[in-house]
mmCIF file of C-alpha atoms in Angstrom:
data_model
loop_
_atom_site.group_PDB
_atom_site.id
_atom_site.type_symbol
_atom_site.label_atom_id
_atom_site.label_comp_id
_atom_site.label_asym_id
_atom_site.label_seq_id
_atom_site.Cartn_x
_atom_site.Cartn_y
_atom_site.Cartn_z
ATOM 1 C CA MET Z 1412 57.950 38.053 14.254
ATOM 2 C CA ASN Z 1413 56.648 36.339 11.235
ATOM 3 C CA ASP Z 1414 53.914 33.824 11.381
ATOM 4 C CA ASP Z 1415 56.477 30.453 12.008
ATOM 5 C CA GLU Z 1416 58.166 32.364 14.750
ATOM 6 C CA LEU Z 1417 55.098 33.047 16.626
ATOM 7 C CA GLU Z 1418 53.880 29.650 16.154
ATOM 8 C CA GLU Z 1419 56.992 28.352 17.698
ATOM 9 C CA SER Z 1420 57.016 30.930 20.385
ATOM 10 C CA LEU Z 1421 53.436 29.448 21.215
ATOM 11 C CA ARG Z 1422 55.040 25.915 21.288
ATOM 12 C CA ARG Z 1423 57.699 26.731 23.532
ATOM 13 C CA ALA Z 1424 55.104 28.436 25.832
ATOM 14 C CA ALA Z 1425 53.042 25.477 25.580
ATOM 15 C CA GLU Z 1426 56.077 23.093 26.756
ATOM 16 C CA LEU Z 1427 56.892 25.382 29.649
ATOM 17 C CA LEU Z 1428 53.189 26.059 30.923
ATOM 18 C CA ASP Z 1429 50.737 23.473 29.766
ATOM 19 C CA PRO Z 1430 53.153 20.295 29.043
ATOM 20 C CA VAL Z 1431 51.621 16.960 29.150
ATOM 21 C CA PRO Z 1432 51.362 15.815 32.876
ATOM 22 C CA VAL Z 1433 54.467 13.103 33.311
ATOM 23 C CA SER Z 1434 51.849 10.836 35.183
ATOM 24 C CA LEU Z 1435 49.445 10.681 32.032
ATOM 25 C CA VAL Z 1436 52.772 9.802 29.957
ATOM 26 C CA GLU Z 1437 53.246 6.642 32.254
ATOM 27 C CA VAL Z 1438 49.660 5.498 32.138
ATOM 28 C CA ALA Z 1439 49.529 5.724 28.101
ATOM 29 C CA VAL Z 1440 53.047 3.936 28.541
ATOM 30 C CA GLU Z 1441 51.473 0.981 30.847
ATOM 31 C CA ALA Z 1442 48.502 0.525 28.323
ATOM 32 C CA PHE Z 1443 50.639 -1.718 26.480
ATOM 33 C CA ARG Z 1444 50.751 -4.258 29.147
ATOM 34 C CA PHE Z 1445 47.117 -4.326 29.381
ATOM 35 C CA ARG Z 1446 46.155 -4.491 25.980
ATOM 36 C CA THR Z 1447 43.950 -6.910 24.489
ATOM 37 C CA VAL Z 1448 45.562 -9.404 22.380
ATOM 38 C CA ASP Z 1449 43.955 -12.876 22.960
ATOM 39 C CA ALA Z 1450 40.229 -11.908 23.037
ATOM 40 C CA GLU Z 1451 38.049 -10.751 20.128
ATOM 41 C CA LEU Z 1452 37.141 -6.749 20.183
ATOM 42 C CA ALA Z 1453 33.719 -5.576 20.754
ATOM 43 C CA GLU Z 1454 33.347 -2.393 19.173
ATOM 44 C CA LEU Z 1455 30.859 0.279 20.337
ATOM 45 C CA THR Z 1456 28.121 0.229 18.009
ATOM 46 C CA PHE Z 1457 25.319 2.224 19.828
ATOM 47 C CA ASP Z 1458 26.391 5.238 22.247
ATOM 48 C CA SER Z 1459 23.198 7.562 23.508
ATOM 49 C CA LEU Z 1460 26.071 10.482 23.579
ATOM 50 C CA ALA Z 1461 26.689 10.010 20.120
ATOM 51 C CA GLY Z 1462 25.784 12.045 17.374
ATOM 52 C CA THR Z 1463 24.239 15.874 17.512
ATOM 53 C CA ALA Z 1464 20.490 14.678 18.730
ATOM 54 C CA ALA Z 1465 21.786 13.761 22.080
ATOM 55 C CA VAL Z 1466 20.209 16.164 24.583
ATOM 56 C CA ARG Z 1467 20.241 14.846 27.979
ATOM 57 C CA GLY Z 1468 20.500 15.869 31.987
ATOM 58 C CA PRO Z 1469 22.551 14.200 34.377
ATOM 59 C CA ALA Z 1470 19.771 12.029 35.832
ATOM 60 C CA GLN Z 1471 19.279 10.202 32.493
ATOM 61 C CA ALA Z 1472 21.318 6.832 31.883
ATOM 62 C CA ARG Z 1473 23.936 6.579 29.359
ATOM 63 C CA VAL Z 1474 23.009 3.942 27.117
ATOM 64 C CA LEU Z 1475 25.942 2.000 25.438
ATOM 65 C CA GLY Z 1476 26.219 -1.166 22.854
ATOM 66 C CA PHE Z 1477 29.043 -3.498 21.955
ATOM 67 C CA GLY Z 1478 29.355 -5.989 19.349
ATOM 68 C CA GLY Z 1479 27.023 -7.521 16.883
ATOM 69 C CA PRO Z 1480 24.040 -9.758 17.231
ATOM 70 C CA GLU Z 1481 25.891 -13.012 17.866
ATOM 71 C CA THR Z 1482 28.313 -11.625 20.755
ATOM 72 C CA GLY Z 1483 28.062 -8.199 22.421
ATOM 73 C CA LEU Z 1484 27.327 -6.281 25.412
ATOM 74 C CA ASP Z 1485 24.637 -3.868 26.330
ATOM 75 C CA LEU Z 1486 24.912 -1.446 29.208
ATOM 76 C CA GLU Z 1487 23.254 1.367 31.031
ATOM 77 C CA ILE Z 1488 25.068 3.809 33.148
ATOM 78 C CA THR Z 1489 23.787 5.955 35.488
ATOM 79 C CA GLY Z 1490 25.216 8.253 38.243
ATOM 80 C CA ASP Z 1491 26.934 11.292 38.045
ATOM 81 C CA GLY Z 1492 28.976 11.501 41.138
ATOM 82 C CA PRO Z 1493 32.429 9.647 41.837
ATOM 83 C CA SER Z 1494 30.738 6.437 41.091
ATOM 84 C CA ARG Z 1495 28.415 5.122 38.848
ATOM 85 C CA ARG Z 1496 26.246 2.143 38.501
ATOM 86 C CA VAL Z 1497 26.399 -0.123 35.576
ATOM 87 C CA VAL Z 1498 23.638 -2.254 34.580
ATOM 88 C CA GLY Z 1499 24.621 -4.968 31.338
ATOM 89 C CA GLN Z 1500 23.791 -7.487 29.806
ATOM 90 C CA VAL Z 1501 25.793 -9.965 27.663
ATOM 91 C CA THR Z 1502 24.736 -11.744 24.260
ATOM 92 C CA PRO Z 1503 24.212 -14.484 23.838
ATOM 93 C CA ALA Z 1504 22.013 -14.274 27.008
ATOM 94 C CA ALA Z 1505 23.544 -16.685 29.233
ATOM 95 C CA HIS Z 1506 25.935 -17.198 31.911
ATOM 96 C CA ALA Z 1507 28.723 -15.089 31.705
ATOM 97 C CA VAL Z 1508 31.638 -13.685 33.725
ATOM 98 C CA VAL Z 1509 32.228 -9.984 33.405
ATOM 99 C CA GLU Z 1510 35.236 -8.194 34.327
ATOM 100 C CA VAL Z 1511 35.701 -4.397 34.888
ATOM 101 C CA ARG Z 1512 38.839 -2.941 33.359
ATOM 102 C CA GLY Z 1513 39.117 0.768 34.889
ATOM 103 C CA GLY Z 1514 39.975 2.509 37.908
ATOM 104 C CA ASP Z 1515 38.613 -0.179 40.006
ATOM 105 C CA PRO Z 1516 38.644 -3.398 38.429
ATOM 106 C CA VAL Z 1517 36.387 -6.075 39.532
ATOM 107 C CA SER Z 1518 34.930 -9.301 38.366
ATOM 108 C CA VAL Z 1519 30.998 -10.263 38.581
ATOM 109 C CA SER Z 1520 29.333 -13.193 37.873
ATOM 110 C CA THR Z 1521 25.850 -12.536 35.531
ATOM 111 C CA ASP Z 1522 22.578 -14.466 36.138
ATOM 112 C CA ALA Z 1523 21.607 -17.128 33.796
ATOM 113 C CA PHE Z 1524 20.424 -14.561 31.200
ATOM 114 C CA GLY Z 1525 23.738 -12.720 31.105
ATOM 115 C CA ARG Z 1526 22.493 -9.947 33.327
ATOM 116 C CA PHE Z 1527 24.667 -8.115 35.946
ATOM 117 C CA THR Z 1528 25.184 -5.090 37.848
ATOM 118 C CA VAL Z 1529 28.122 -3.119 39.458
ATOM 119 C CA ASP Z 1530 27.766 -0.444 41.631
ATOM 120 C CA ARG Z 1531 30.524 2.229 42.644
ATOM 121 C CA VAL Z 1532 32.323 2.527 39.172
ATOM 122 C CA PRO Z 1533 34.498 5.388 39.394
ATOM 123 C CA PRO Z 1534 34.586 8.147 36.754
ATOM 124 C CA GLY Z 1535 37.084 7.309 33.837
ATOM 125 C CA PRO Z 1536 38.048 4.996 31.153
ATOM 126 C CA LEU Z 1537 35.983 1.881 31.314
ATOM 127 C CA SER Z 1538 36.270 -1.417 29.258
ATOM 128 C CA PHE Z 1539 34.613 -4.738 30.243
ATOM 129 C CA ARG Z 1540 35.863 -8.386 29.533
ATOM 130 C CA CYS Z 1541 33.136 -10.954 29.007
ATOM 131 C CA ARG Z 1542 33.369 -14.827 29.012
ATOM 132 C CA VAL Z 1543 30.331 -16.488 27.743
ATOM 133 C CA GLY Z 1544 30.577 -19.982 26.937
ATOM 134 C CA ASP Z 1545 33.369 -20.623 24.824
ATOM 135 C CA ALA Z 1546 33.564 -17.090 23.655
ATOM 136 C CA VAL Z 1547 35.761 -14.208 25.112
ATOM 137 C CA PHE Z 1548 35.235 -10.407 24.181
ATOM 138 C CA THR Z 1549 36.863 -7.309 25.197
ATOM 139 C CA THR Z 1550 34.881 -3.990 24.579
ATOM 140 C CA GLU Z 1551 36.391 -1.104 23.130
ATOM 141 C CA TRP Z 1552 37.125 1.644 25.981
ATOM 142 C CA VAL Z 1553 34.877 4.539 26.782
ATOM 143 C CA THR Z 1554 35.204 7.364 29.447
ATOM 144 C CA VAL Z 1555 32.273 7.494 31.895
ATOM 145 C CA MET Y 1273 57.059 14.956 11.519
ATOM 146 C CA ASP Y 1274 58.978 12.085 10.635
ATOM 147 C CA ILE Y 1275 55.500 10.398 9.228
ATOM 148 C CA ASP Y 1276 57.660 7.101 7.970
ATOM 149 C CA SER Y 1277 59.270 6.793 11.697
ATOM 150 C CA THR Y 1278 56.020 7.192 13.136
ATOM 151 C CA GLY Y 1279 54.482 4.936 10.836
ATOM 152 C CA ALA Y 1280 57.617 2.411 11.329
ATOM 153 C CA LEU Y 1281 57.500 2.729 15.426
ATOM 154 C CA PHE Y 1282 53.687 1.800 15.454
ATOM 155 C CA GLN Y 1283 54.377 -1.363 13.056
ATOM 156 C CA ALA Y 1284 57.138 -2.496 15.568
ATOM 157 C CA ALA Y 1285 54.812 -1.582 18.691
ATOM 158 C CA ALA Y 1286 51.787 -3.885 16.920
ATOM 159 C CA LYS Y 1287 54.313 -6.887 16.635
ATOM 160 C CA GLY Y 1288 54.778 -6.641 20.397
ATOM 161 C CA ASP Y 1289 57.945 -3.913 20.635
ATOM 162 C CA ALA Y 1290 57.172 -2.033 24.099
ATOM 163 C CA THR Y 1291 59.857 0.162 23.343
ATOM 164 C CA ALA Y 1292 58.547 1.176 20.222
ATOM 165 C CA TRP Y 1293 55.299 1.606 21.914
ATOM 166 C CA GLU Y 1294 57.203 4.107 24.538
ATOM 167 C CA ALA Y 1295 58.697 6.046 21.625
ATOM 168 C CA LEU Y 1296 55.416 6.296 19.869
ATOM 169 C CA VAL Y 1297 53.814 7.712 23.121
ATOM 170 C CA GLY Y 1298 56.585 10.173 23.465
ATOM 171 C CA ARG Y 1299 56.199 11.195 20.151
ATOM 172 C CA LEU Y 1300 52.348 11.556 20.030
ATOM 173 C CA SER Y 1301 51.218 12.510 23.509
ATOM 174 C CA PRO Y 1302 51.556 16.277 22.850
ATOM 175 C CA LEU Y 1303 49.248 15.914 20.127
ATOM 176 C CA VAL Y 1304 46.614 14.135 22.035
ATOM 177 C CA TRP Y 1305 46.855 16.510 24.888
ATOM 178 C CA SER Y 1306 46.726 19.496 22.432
ATOM 179 C CA VAL Y 1307 43.672 18.075 21.154
ATOM 180 C CA VAL Y 1308 42.127 17.250 24.351
ATOM 181 C CA ARG Y 1309 43.168 21.084 25.834
ATOM 182 C CA ALA Y 1310 41.833 22.670 22.692
ATOM 183 C CA HIS Y 1311 38.346 21.446 23.804
ATOM 184 C CA ARG Y 1312 38.627 23.079 27.329
ATOM 185 C CA LEU Y 1313 37.643 20.526 29.564
ATOM 186 C CA ILE Y 1314 37.944 20.410 33.232
ATOM 187 C CA ASP Y 1315 41.332 18.694 34.199
ATOM 188 C CA ALA Y 1316 39.864 15.559 35.636
ATOM 189 C CA ASP Y 1317 37.919 14.979 32.131
ATOM 190 C CA ALA Y 1318 40.903 16.055 30.089
ATOM 191 C CA HIS Y 1319 43.153 13.565 31.886
ATOM 192 C CA GLU Y 1320 40.239 10.723 31.432
ATOM 193 C CA VAL Y 1321 39.761 11.476 27.725
ATOM 194 C CA PHE Y 1322 43.619 11.214 27.190
ATOM 195 C CA GLN Y 1323 43.761 7.700 28.914
ATOM 196 C CA THR Y 1324 40.916 6.419 27.047
ATOM 197 C CA THR Y 1325 42.428 7.498 23.801
ATOM 198 C CA TRP Y 1326 45.653 5.740 24.504
ATOM 199 C CA PHE Y 1327 43.651 2.449 25.921
ATOM 200 C CA ARG Y 1328 42.032 2.619 22.454
ATOM 201 C CA LEU Y 1329 44.893 2.519 20.657
ATOM 202 C CA ALA Y 1330 46.703 -0.134 22.626
ATOM 203 C CA ASP Y 1331 43.567 -2.425 22.166
ATOM 204 C CA ASN Y 1332 43.637 -1.598 18.157
ATOM 205 C CA LEU Y 1333 47.032 -1.973 17.584
ATOM 206 C CA THR Y 1334 46.472 -5.099 15.392
ATOM 207 C CA ARG Y 1335 43.480 -3.210 13.893
ATOM 208 C CA ILE Y 1336 44.894 -0.183 12.362
ATOM 209 C CA LYS Y 1337 45.176 -0.181 8.444
ATOM 210 C CA GLU Y 1338 47.192 2.872 8.125
ATOM 211 C CA PRO Y 1339 50.423 3.054 10.422
ATOM 212 C CA ASP Y 1340 51.455 6.419 8.979
ATOM 213 C CA LYS Y 1341 47.925 7.979 10.045
ATOM 214 C CA VAL Y 1342 48.245 6.808 13.681
ATOM 215 C CA GLY Y 1343 48.899 10.616 14.563
ATOM 216 C CA SER Y 1344 45.110 11.213 12.818
ATOM 217 C CA TRP Y 1345 43.658 8.307 14.084
ATOM 218 C CA LEU Y 1346 44.640 9.499 17.908
ATOM 219 C CA ALA Y 1347 43.642 13.030 17.192
ATOM 220 C CA ARG Y 1348 40.299 12.188 15.702
ATOM 221 C CA THR Y 1349 39.835 9.412 18.729
ATOM 222 C CA ALA Y 1350 40.496 12.154 21.203
ATOM 223 C CA ARG Y 1351 38.165 14.618 19.856
ATOM 224 C CA HIS Y 1352 35.378 12.198 19.574
ATOM 225 C CA GLU Y 1353 35.644 11.270 23.579
ATOM 226 C CA CYS Y 1354 35.682 15.224 24.146
ATOM 227 C CA LEU Y 1355 32.555 15.784 22.389
ATOM 228 C CA LYS Y 1356 30.618 12.974 24.199
ATOM 229 C CA VAL Y 1357 31.929 14.304 27.690
ATOM 230 C CA ILE Y 1358 30.797 17.730 26.877
ATOM 231 C CA ARG Y 1359 27.608 16.327 25.603
ATOM 232 C CA GLY Y 1360 27.362 14.405 28.679
ATOM 233 C CA SER Y 1361 26.505 17.672 30.694
ATOM 234 C CA ARG Y 1362 30.087 17.204 32.439
ATOM 235 C CA ARG Y 1363 31.536 20.789 32.995
ATOM 236 C CA VAL Y 1364 33.529 22.524 30.512
ATOM 237 C CA VAL Y 1365 35.331 25.494 32.029
ATOM 238 C CA PRO Y 1366 38.365 27.796 30.616
ATOM 239 C CA THR Y 1367 41.439 26.642 31.956
ATOM 240 C CA SER Y 1368 42.091 29.192 34.114
ATOM 241 C CA ASP Y 1369 45.712 31.252 34.257
ATOM 242 C CA ILE Y 1370 46.447 30.460 37.616
ATOM 243 C CA ASP Y 1371 46.034 26.336 36.842
ATOM 244 C CA VAL Y 1372 48.605 26.933 33.606
ATOM 245 C CA LEU Y 1373 50.879 29.257 34.972
ATOM 246 C CA SER Y 1374 51.413 27.105 38.499
ATOM 247 C CA PRO Y 1375 51.473 23.757 37.315
ATOM 248 C CA GLU Y 1376 51.685 21.169 40.481
ATOM 249 C CA ALA Y 1377 55.436 20.547 40.952
ATOM 250 C CA ASP Y 1378 55.170 16.602 40.630
ATOM 251 C CA GLU Y 1379 53.821 17.454 37.017
ATOM 252 C CA HIS Y 1380 57.039 19.102 35.989
ATOM 253 C CA SER Y 1381 58.890 16.870 33.197
ATOM 254 C CA PRO Y 1382 62.350 16.441 33.108
ATOM 255 C CA GLU Y 1383 62.411 18.090 30.005
ATOM 256 C CA GLN Y 1384 60.796 21.037 31.335
ATOM 257 C CA ALA Y 1385 63.072 21.223 34.523
ATOM 258 C CA VAL Y 1386 65.870 21.475 31.687
ATOM 259 C CA LEU Y 1387 63.912 24.164 29.833
ATOM 260 C CA GLU Y 1388 63.226 26.102 32.601
ATOM 261 C CA ALA Y 1389 67.051 26.046 33.883
ATOM 262 C CA GLU Y 1390 68.115 27.082 29.897
ATOM 263 C CA GLU Y 1391 65.449 29.606 30.002
ATOM 264 C CA THR Y 1392 66.753 33.054 31.173
ATOM 265 C CA ALA Y 1393 64.183 34.959 33.051
ATOM 266 C CA GLY Y 1394 63.431 37.175 30.523
ATOM 267 C CA ARG Y 1395 62.691 34.699 27.963
ATOM 268 C CA GLU Y 1396 60.393 33.020 30.140
ATOM 269 C CA ALA Y 1397 58.541 36.451 30.905
ATOM 270 C CA THR Y 1398 58.466 36.586 26.983
ATOM 271 C CA LEU Y 1399 56.699 33.104 26.780
ATOM 272 C CA ARG Y 1400 54.424 33.851 29.470
ATOM 273 C CA GLY Y 1401 53.225 36.795 27.678
ATOM 274 C CA VAL Y 1402 52.622 35.244 24.581
ATOM 275 C CA TRP Y 1403 50.363 32.651 26.467
ATOM 276 C CA GLN Y 1404 48.526 35.504 28.239
ATOM 277 C CA ALA Y 1405 47.943 37.002 24.838
ATOM 278 C CA TYR Y 1406 47.010 33.847 23.520
ATOM 279 C CA GLU Y 1407 43.916 33.145 26.229
ATOM 280 C CA GLN Y 1408 42.482 36.584 25.369
ATOM 281 C CA LEU Y 1409 42.247 35.136 21.545
ATOM 282 C CA SER Y 1410 38.378 33.901 20.385
ATOM 283 C CA ASP Y 1411 37.605 30.562 21.040
ATOM 284 C CA ASN Y 1412 38.220 29.430 17.410
ATOM 285 C CA CYS Y 1413 41.532 31.002 17.422
ATOM 286 C CA ARG Y 1414 42.658 29.173 20.766
ATOM 287 C CA ARG Y 1415 41.026 26.183 19.666
ATOM 288 C CA LEU Y 1416 43.222 25.882 16.504
ATOM 289 C CA LEU Y 1417 46.506 27.191 17.739
ATOM 290 C CA ARG Y 1418 46.268 24.781 21.156
ATOM 291 C CA VAL Y 1419 46.489 21.987 18.651
ATOM 292 C CA LEU Y 1420 49.038 23.780 16.449
ATOM 293 C CA MET Y 1421 51.349 23.997 19.231
ATOM 294 C CA ALA Y 1422 51.567 20.293 19.780
ATOM 295 C CA SER Y 1423 55.223 19.376 19.481
ATOM 296 C CA PRO Y 1424 56.790 17.860 16.943
ATOM 297 C CA PRO Y 1425 54.396 20.140 14.862
ATOM 298 C CA PRO Y 1426 51.371 18.248 14.028
ATOM 299 C CA SER Y 1427 50.541 17.923 10.207
ATOM 300 C CA TYR Y 1428 47.533 19.429 8.888
ATOM 301 C CA ALA Y 1429 45.745 15.925 8.307
ATOM 302 C CA GLU Y 1430 46.124 15.609 12.184
ATOM 303 C CA ILE Y 1431 44.781 19.281 13.110
ATOM 304 C CA ALA Y 1432 41.729 18.365 10.611
ATOM 305 C CA ALA Y 1433 40.886 15.000 12.578
ATOM 306 C CA GLY Y 1434 41.580 16.489 16.124
ATOM 307 C CA LEU Y 1435 39.278 19.495 15.412
ATOM 308 C CA GLY Y 1436 36.778 18.437 12.676
ATOM 309 C CA MET Y 1437 37.576 20.942 10.389
ATOM 310 C CA ALA Y 1438 38.528 20.965 6.430
ATOM 311 C CA ILE Y 1439 42.037 21.002 5.981
ATOM 312 C CA GLY Y 1440 41.822 23.882 3.293
ATOM 313 C CA SER Y 1441 40.374 26.032 6.234
ATOM 314 C CA ILE Y 1442 43.467 25.523 8.500
ATOM 315 C CA GLY Y 1443 46.268 27.876 7.001
ATOM 316 C CA PRO Y 1444 43.645 30.798 6.407
ATOM 317 C CA THR Y 1445 42.354 30.628 10.290
ATOM 318 C CA ARG Y 1446 46.053 30.088 11.106
ATOM 319 C CA GLY Y 1447 47.405 33.200 9.472
ATOM 320 C CA ARG Y 1448 44.496 35.265 11.048
ATOM 321 C CA CYS Y 1449 44.675 34.244 14.503
ATOM 322 C CA LEU Y 1450 48.155 34.635 14.450
ATOM 323 C CA GLY Y 1451 47.853 38.079 13.001
ATOM 324 C CA GLN Y 1452 45.477 38.881 16.061
ATOM 325 C CA LEU Y 1453 47.877 37.619 18.356
ATOM 326 C CA ARG Y 1454 50.648 39.573 17.120
ATOM 327 C CA ARG Y 1455 48.282 42.801 17.477
ATOM 328 C CA LEU Y 1456 47.710 41.928 21.172
ATOM 329 C CA LEU Y 1457 51.422 41.536 21.376
ATOM 330 C CA ALA Y 1458 52.321 44.844 19.360
#
């Protein structure tokens, strides 16, 4: 077998022995219906797991920042087992409604300074939709 | 791969065409899966990274400036998510032969069923032999070859994005790794 034939054999072997799980393809197809079309997207601007300097143990918090100085969301995620604790603050610091998009969707009201806590967040893809005053924004997805 | 039609599918999906999105998912899921598999995460993490990658694309449909390069965008996004999962002290274990050789029944795709029906026992045994030889290669070779295995075959730009390697080093590494594989099969 030449290189191209050998590569094709590998491709056939992967299709047979390690195909994309059908359930995952279905989730990806479904993602279209749940996409954000009406809200501003707050990009991930800080992640304690980004970059090569990140060295941390499982007990430490993961710190995430989305958006900019005007509107955004800061998060601290702790816990390593089947459920996580998310502590966050919305910017501007005012009362807001925060929807968790992910494996266990839930909606919470923040205090007067935009602070909130959500417990028992399952591991997996996570995003937040925040409504503060007239502003609505959705964060980029992260894996927690 | 037909780059033009991938770009066209993306642009149609960005305009709200759900059928185009489904076709895009069908076309590029093997690339995303290959990149995730190349990073050898445990199954649960691999599934989560795959999902996050597609969720991100769905939310970024109207923001991506180069529709032709959506494959590279997905490959790069999947790679970054894999690296974060690895840095987050979550376990990375080799995919065991048993997991791969005995996939759960409900994860079989229709295509796979057809494939299996068409395969003669001998042909299937050959592919299993190729796979077992692949599993004996070095980490570097397994990483590159796993992404090369995506179907349709990925472009070198997509491979480079998915593995964070220089495009120029892909060809020589491919040749060396396929050579090692051939010797294992001899």
